[in-house]
Amino acid sequence: MVARRRQSIPDQTVRSSELTPSNYEAPPTEKEEFSLAAPKLGLMLSILALFLVPFIYFLFVRYPTEIDLRLSILVCIAISLCGFVATVLLVPVAARYLLRRNLFGRDINKKGTPRGAAKVPEALGIVTGIVFLVVAILVQLAVSFLQYNLTADSDWLVEYNAALACICFMILLGFVDDVLDVPWSVKLVLPFFSALPLVMAYAGHTSIIIPKPLVPYVGLSVLDLGLIYKVYMIMLVIFCTNSINIHAGINGLEVGQTVVISSAILIFNLMQIGASTDLDYKQAHVFSIYIMLPLLTTSLGLLAFNWYPSSVFVGDTYTYFAGMAIAVVGILGHFSETLLLFFLPQVLNFLYSCPQLFGIVPCPRHRLPRFDPQTGLLIGTSDMNFVNLFLRLFGQCTEKTLCIRLVIFQVFSCLLCFQLRSILAGWYK
Amino acid sequence: MAVRRRTSIPNQTAAQPNPEPGGDPQPPNAAPPADEFSLAPPKLGLILSVLALFLIPFFYLLFVHYQIESDLRYYISIGVALSLVGFWVTVWLIPVAARYLLRRNMFGYDINKRGTPRGEVKVPETLGIVTAIVFLVVAIVLQLFTLTADSDWLVEYNAALACICFMTLLGFVDDVLDVPWRVKLVLPFFASLPLMMAYAGHTSIIIPKPLVPYVGLSVLDLGLIYKLYMIMLVIFCTNSINIHAGLNGLEVGQTVVISFAVLIHNLMQIGASSDIDYKQAHAFSIYMMLPLLTTSLGLLAFNWYPSSVFVGDTYTYFAGMSLAVVGILGHFSETLLLFFLPQVLNFLYSCPQLFGFVHCPRHRLPRFDPQTGLLTGTKDMNLVNLFLRLFGRCTEKSLCIRLLIFQALSCLMCFGLRYILAGWYK
């Protein structure tokens, strides 16, 4: 949800190319006018370390994985870290260009303070998206060149290219949305079109395993859904993209939730690789790692600027891109049910938001809390989403505290889901 | 080349939403007011004639002249049908998108009409985004019909899709953010990387028979150098269309001519061959070129002289990438370069200015005289000005038609050349 009010009348001081044709291609020289706050690198690198330590432990110590696999994942980590650096370098550059083209918003949650009047560059998700695509391609090139893949290249090349096409198409549509501001009804169906290459390329089983307790009622232990499974895939994509979009509005929330979910997926992937002996099954999870690692690092690069207080806003470009990338690995990695468990807060937020989304309860333009400039605290309104629910349940707090609380809730959800899976594994399948 | 002067300060008289905190009379997600702006009607008569002019020989070759398998004929016919749907969707979407683009100040002024009333009109830019998105959807849906889930071509198809999509994304980012030209040059490199990954064909070239005694081999395996050649081809195709531009309808017009030639070439190769893989390669090219042709014609309906919309770098990059991709994956890149002869000549002729040996102005456009309405050639070293200097002044429309006829004659000549040289060359 683009909670930041977008401006259509540009700043009158922007230079016009008509007046100075010879300077047309000079980069904007308003350096003195605009400079981004320094990235919060300390925080980001701590988060990165916090993730890499258990990840590398699982990879090298906890599970006996093949040396080839370990090396390929190391290569992926290395290239993804380069992506982190590239994102951190490119965001300020892109921000200047975006601001020059009047792609900015004002921070509604700071209205009444000086920061509320600042023009914050929008749609910086485009940087994350493009760096992600380049990193993902380079990872595949490297892994293929070094021949680290467990199964033949060609088996996974279709899936990989379909994933790339889907994610790229989603970034394109997301950026077009941010630039042109398409009506929300169009917004909803954009993910459908982006998901089509995936539906085409999905050559896996379209059957689901009936939970053991229900088998006597259903009469089958495995049910082949066929075409309905493809419909489910499309619904999953539409859900993932839009649910991140509506669980938003607080500095750093969109990127923060993505960082948590992708970390959880990466740990889960490693656990599945370690616990399995089926080559195809392992390759599916390796494939997921190759996509989630770049997502994690490029998102952290963006978060360095987007964490409270935000110097840049991420735009629908980011939320659609992240939702699509996560949905794609869930589908192609065959762990979409686990993915939905990690999305528990998003699911609850969506369900809770339904009355307003479907118009049964009045739905304002932004379902944001009320900001009190005097105290600097947010107060929950009666809007039906988690942001406001947390404020109503746990009392007023600063925007930063609220975001941290919501991100911690996301972390606990994921931990709970790991536990649940472990408990239910024997009973469920 | 975005030769239309882009302005950053919008027209102050255009109605804008009130920026005051409380009263935002126009919610950001509402459609812009419809009464302020309306596009001139599309030149459908002209476009449909061009379409017929193409479809007749195409269907003749497909159904009459060559003995082609019935399932291939069936799939190609579906391709034509879906592409025609794409044509109508493009024609329908452009006015809608134009309104949104104009609202976000993505417009330019037509430099070749400066001094006339039309030179003051704000022309929406970057309508190539509509063409590209409709193309992608049509290409995806078409593959649902023509390929099964385990087909060998699914890899190539998805790689092609990823490349074209990435190029469109980078082209659109360029149009919105106006990136420096050095960045513009290397964007196609990144977009072509999925192709490098997926290209599993031979990387060897056939040495022309007359040169075999000198080289010592009849087939030379280039390996990695061939992949380098592929990247160069992509960078060339995208940028060469970009610099052979600047007149209403020239960018789209040349793409229409080239894709038409490629389609005829594909059909001829299918008809004349019995190798399944070879035929499949050309069928793959047809499945990409048909949507390119029809969606481009949809855009041309508005972009032909006098242009109601401009196409933007989004279009030239998208078109160049699509053509390069089919040339590479269909294994006919040499023939493709022959079709690109005018672009090659234009590029070579432009080199002194591009590399700075000769002074290079921002726009290497002809000079427009508002009194006579004619364009006069300047000393700039590109085909647009060369034609004006060689054949005299003329209107913008005549010049564009002359250049497109040159493109068509080039392609015809290349068909002839290929035919003559086939026995001698290979």
mmCIF file of C-alpha atoms in Angstrom, chain A residues 5-10 12 14-18 21 24-25 94 97-98 100-104 111 126 130 133-134 137-138 140-141 144 153-154 157-158 160-162 164-165 168-173 175-176 178-184 187 193 196-197 199-203 365, chain B residues 4-10 12 16-17 19-21 24 27-30 97 100-101 103-106 109 129 133 136-137 140-141 143-144 147-149 151 154-155 157-159 161-162 165-166 168-170 172-173 175-181 184 190 193-194 196-198 362:
data_model
loop_
_atom_site.group_PDB
_atom_site.id
_atom_site.type_symbol
_atom_site.label_atom_id
_atom_site.label_comp_id
_atom_site.label_asym_id
_atom_site.label_seq_id
_atom_site.Cartn_x
_atom_site.Cartn_y
_atom_site.Cartn_z
ATOM 1 C CA ARG A 5 0.851 10.847 -0.489
ATOM 2 C CA ARG A 6 2.253 11.249 -3.936
ATOM 3 C CA GLN A 7 2.820 14.711 -5.375
ATOM 4 C CA SER A 8 1.837 15.582 -8.926
ATOM 5 C CA ILE A 9 2.974 19.188 -8.991
ATOM 6 C CA PRO A 10 6.744 19.119 -9.201
ATOM 7 C CA GLN A 12 9.384 24.619 -9.373
ATOM 8 C CA VAL A 14 13.709 21.602 -11.082
ATOM 9 C CA ARG A 15 15.792 22.539 -14.068
ATOM 10 C CA SER A 16 14.170 22.250 -17.452
ATOM 11 C CA SER A 17 16.032 20.667 -20.326
ATOM 12 C CA GLU A 18 14.526 23.251 -22.701
ATOM 13 C CA PRO A 21 19.994 21.721 -24.069
ATOM 14 C CA TYR A 24 20.575 17.774 -21.015
ATOM 15 C CA GLU A 25 22.475 14.687 -20.071
ATOM 16 C CA ALA A 94 18.771 6.213 -8.133
ATOM 17 C CA TYR A 97 17.104 10.497 -10.406
ATOM 18 C CA LEU A 98 13.745 9.439 -8.982
ATOM 19 C CA ARG A 100 14.245 14.643 -10.200
ATOM 20 C CA ARG A 101 11.386 12.904 -11.965
ATOM 21 C CA ASN A 102 9.032 13.711 -9.092
ATOM 22 C CA LEU A 103 8.675 10.184 -7.851
ATOM 23 C CA PHE A 104 8.467 11.035 -4.198
ATOM 24 C CA LYS A 111 3.098 14.971 9.576
ATOM 25 C CA ILE A 126 13.476 -0.794 -8.573
ATOM 26 C CA ILE A 130 17.368 -4.909 -10.866
ATOM 27 C CA LEU A 133 17.980 -10.004 -11.276
ATOM 28 C CA VAL A 134 21.625 -9.457 -12.145
ATOM 29 C CA ILE A 137 21.654 -14.548 -13.259
ATOM 30 C CA LEU A 138 25.307 -14.381 -12.195
ATOM 31 C CA GLN A 140 23.256 -19.402 -12.148
ATOM 32 C CA LEU A 141 26.076 -18.646 -14.580
ATOM 33 C CA SER A 144 26.546 -23.846 -14.063
ATOM 34 C CA ASP A 153 21.446 -28.208 -15.886
ATOM 35 C CA SER A 154 18.641 -28.628 -18.357
ATOM 36 C CA LEU A 157 17.052 -24.358 -16.568
ATOM 37 C CA VAL A 158 13.372 -24.253 -17.508
ATOM 38 C CA TYR A 160 15.035 -21.076 -13.411
ATOM 39 C CA ASN A 161 14.281 -19.095 -16.564
ATOM 40 C CA ALA A 162 10.545 -19.186 -15.871
ATOM 41 C CA LEU A 164 13.371 -15.109 -13.785
ATOM 42 C CA ALA A 165 10.743 -14.185 -16.368
ATOM 43 C CA CYS A 168 11.171 -9.638 -13.999
ATOM 44 C CA PHE A 169 7.663 -9.167 -15.375
ATOM 45 C CA MET A 170 6.396 -8.444 -11.870
ATOM 46 C CA ILE A 171 9.107 -5.833 -11.287
ATOM 47 C CA LEU A 172 8.184 -4.244 -14.609
ATOM 48 C CA LEU A 173 4.482 -4.121 -13.780
ATOM 49 C CA PHE A 175 7.393 -0.092 -11.514
ATOM 50 C CA VAL A 176 4.821 0.865 -14.166
ATOM 51 C CA ASP A 178 4.529 3.217 -9.223
ATOM 52 C CA VAL A 179 5.137 5.587 -12.123
ATOM 53 C CA LEU A 180 1.632 5.699 -13.571
ATOM 54 C CA ASP A 181 -0.390 5.040 -10.403
ATOM 55 C CA VAL A 182 -2.808 2.519 -11.890
ATOM 56 C CA PRO A 183 -6.243 1.986 -10.308
ATOM 57 C CA TRP A 184 -6.314 -0.596 -7.522
ATOM 58 C CA LYS A 187 -3.177 -3.548 -9.289
ATOM 59 C CA PHE A 193 -0.154 -11.917 -15.739
ATOM 60 C CA LEU A 196 1.724 -17.044 -16.333
ATOM 61 C CA PRO A 197 5.260 -18.165 -17.307
ATOM 62 C CA VAL A 199 2.104 -21.811 -14.625
ATOM 63 C CA MET A 200 3.381 -22.797 -18.043
ATOM 64 C CA ALA A 201 6.718 -24.078 -16.805
ATOM 65 C CA TYR A 202 5.492 -25.917 -13.745
ATOM 66 C CA ALA A 203 6.081 -29.524 -14.574
ATOM 67 C CA ARG A 365 -7.610 5.844 1.655
ATOM 68 C CA ARG B 4 11.717 14.758 -28.511
ATOM 69 C CA ARG B 5 12.733 17.396 -26.094
ATOM 70 C CA ARG B 6 11.660 16.278 -22.703
ATOM 71 C CA THR B 7 10.577 18.926 -20.300
ATOM 72 C CA SER B 8 10.798 18.692 -16.549
ATOM 73 C CA ILE B 9 8.680 21.733 -15.800
ATOM 74 C CA PRO B 10 5.172 20.775 -16.765
ATOM 75 C CA GLN B 12 1.416 25.253 -15.514
ATOM 76 C CA GLN B 16 -3.223 19.332 -11.124
ATOM 77 C CA PRO B 17 -4.441 17.712 -7.933
ATOM 78 C CA PRO B 19 -1.175 19.321 -2.928
ATOM 79 C CA GLU B 20 -2.592 20.791 0.284
ATOM 80 C CA PRO B 21 -2.555 18.345 3.207
ATOM 81 C CA ASP B 24 -6.813 16.136 -1.921
ATOM 82 C CA PRO B 27 -7.405 10.725 -4.839
ATOM 83 C CA PRO B 28 -4.107 9.492 -6.257
ATOM 84 C CA ASN B 29 -5.531 6.264 -7.569
ATOM 85 C CA ALA B 30 -8.390 7.842 -9.513
ATOM 86 C CA ALA B 97 -1.963 4.648 -21.045
ATOM 87 C CA TYR B 100 -1.704 8.241 -17.375
ATOM 88 C CA LEU B 101 1.709 8.968 -18.894
ATOM 89 C CA ARG B 103 -0.496 12.959 -16.069
ATOM 90 C CA ARG B 104 2.914 11.874 -14.819
ATOM 91 C CA ASN B 105 4.628 14.356 -17.139
ATOM 92 C CA MET B 106 6.065 11.761 -19.453
ATOM 93 C CA TYR B 109 7.494 18.264 -27.825
ATOM 94 C CA ILE B 129 5.551 0.156 -22.668
ATOM 95 C CA ILE B 133 3.493 -5.564 -22.115
ATOM 96 C CA LEU B 136 4.762 -10.347 -23.412
ATOM 97 C CA VAL B 137 1.236 -11.451 -22.541
ATOM 98 C CA ILE B 140 3.147 -16.213 -23.032
ATOM 99 C CA VAL B 141 -0.399 -17.189 -23.942
ATOM 100 C CA GLN B 143 3.230 -20.691 -25.846
ATOM 101 C CA LEU B 144 0.457 -22.244 -23.767
ATOM 102 C CA LEU B 147 4.403 -25.915 -26.378
ATOM 103 C CA THR B 148 3.888 -28.745 -23.970
ATOM 104 C CA ALA B 149 5.420 -28.659 -20.515
ATOM 105 C CA SER B 151 9.264 -29.443 -24.705
ATOM 106 C CA LEU B 154 10.682 -24.324 -23.141
ATOM 107 C CA VAL B 155 14.171 -23.343 -21.961
ATOM 108 C CA TYR B 157 11.344 -19.673 -24.786
ATOM 109 C CA ASN B 158 11.602 -18.757 -21.110
ATOM 110 C CA ALA B 159 15.111 -17.349 -21.604
ATOM 111 C CA LEU B 161 10.960 -14.016 -22.357
ATOM 112 C CA ALA B 162 13.291 -13.162 -19.476
ATOM 113 C CA CYS B 165 11.203 -8.522 -20.240
ATOM 114 C CA PHE B 166 14.438 -7.380 -18.586
ATOM 115 C CA THR B 168 11.754 -3.639 -21.429
ATOM 116 C CA LEU B 169 12.228 -2.999 -17.716
ATOM 117 C CA LEU B 170 15.589 -1.314 -18.258
ATOM 118 C CA PHE B 172 11.299 1.892 -19.158
ATOM 119 C CA VAL B 173 13.552 2.814 -16.234
ATOM 120 C CA ASP B 175 12.664 6.592 -20.111
ATOM 121 C CA VAL B 176 11.445 7.486 -16.631
ATOM 122 C CA LEU B 177 14.773 8.364 -15.022
ATOM 123 C CA ASP B 178 16.690 9.525 -18.106
ATOM 124 C CA VAL B 179 19.920 7.662 -17.406
ATOM 125 C CA PRO B 180 23.224 8.903 -18.879
ATOM 126 C CA TRP B 181 24.022 7.585 -22.363
ATOM 127 C CA LYS B 184 22.165 3.313 -21.849
ATOM 128 C CA PHE B 190 22.721 -7.151 -18.671
ATOM 129 C CA LEU B 193 22.623 -12.526 -19.818
ATOM 130 C CA PRO B 194 19.755 -15.054 -19.496
ATOM 131 C CA MET B 196 23.933 -16.564 -22.608
ATOM 132 C CA MET B 197 22.833 -18.979 -19.944
ATOM 133 C CA ALA B 198 20.267 -20.738 -22.065
ATOM 134 C CA ARG B 362 22.410 16.618 -28.846
#
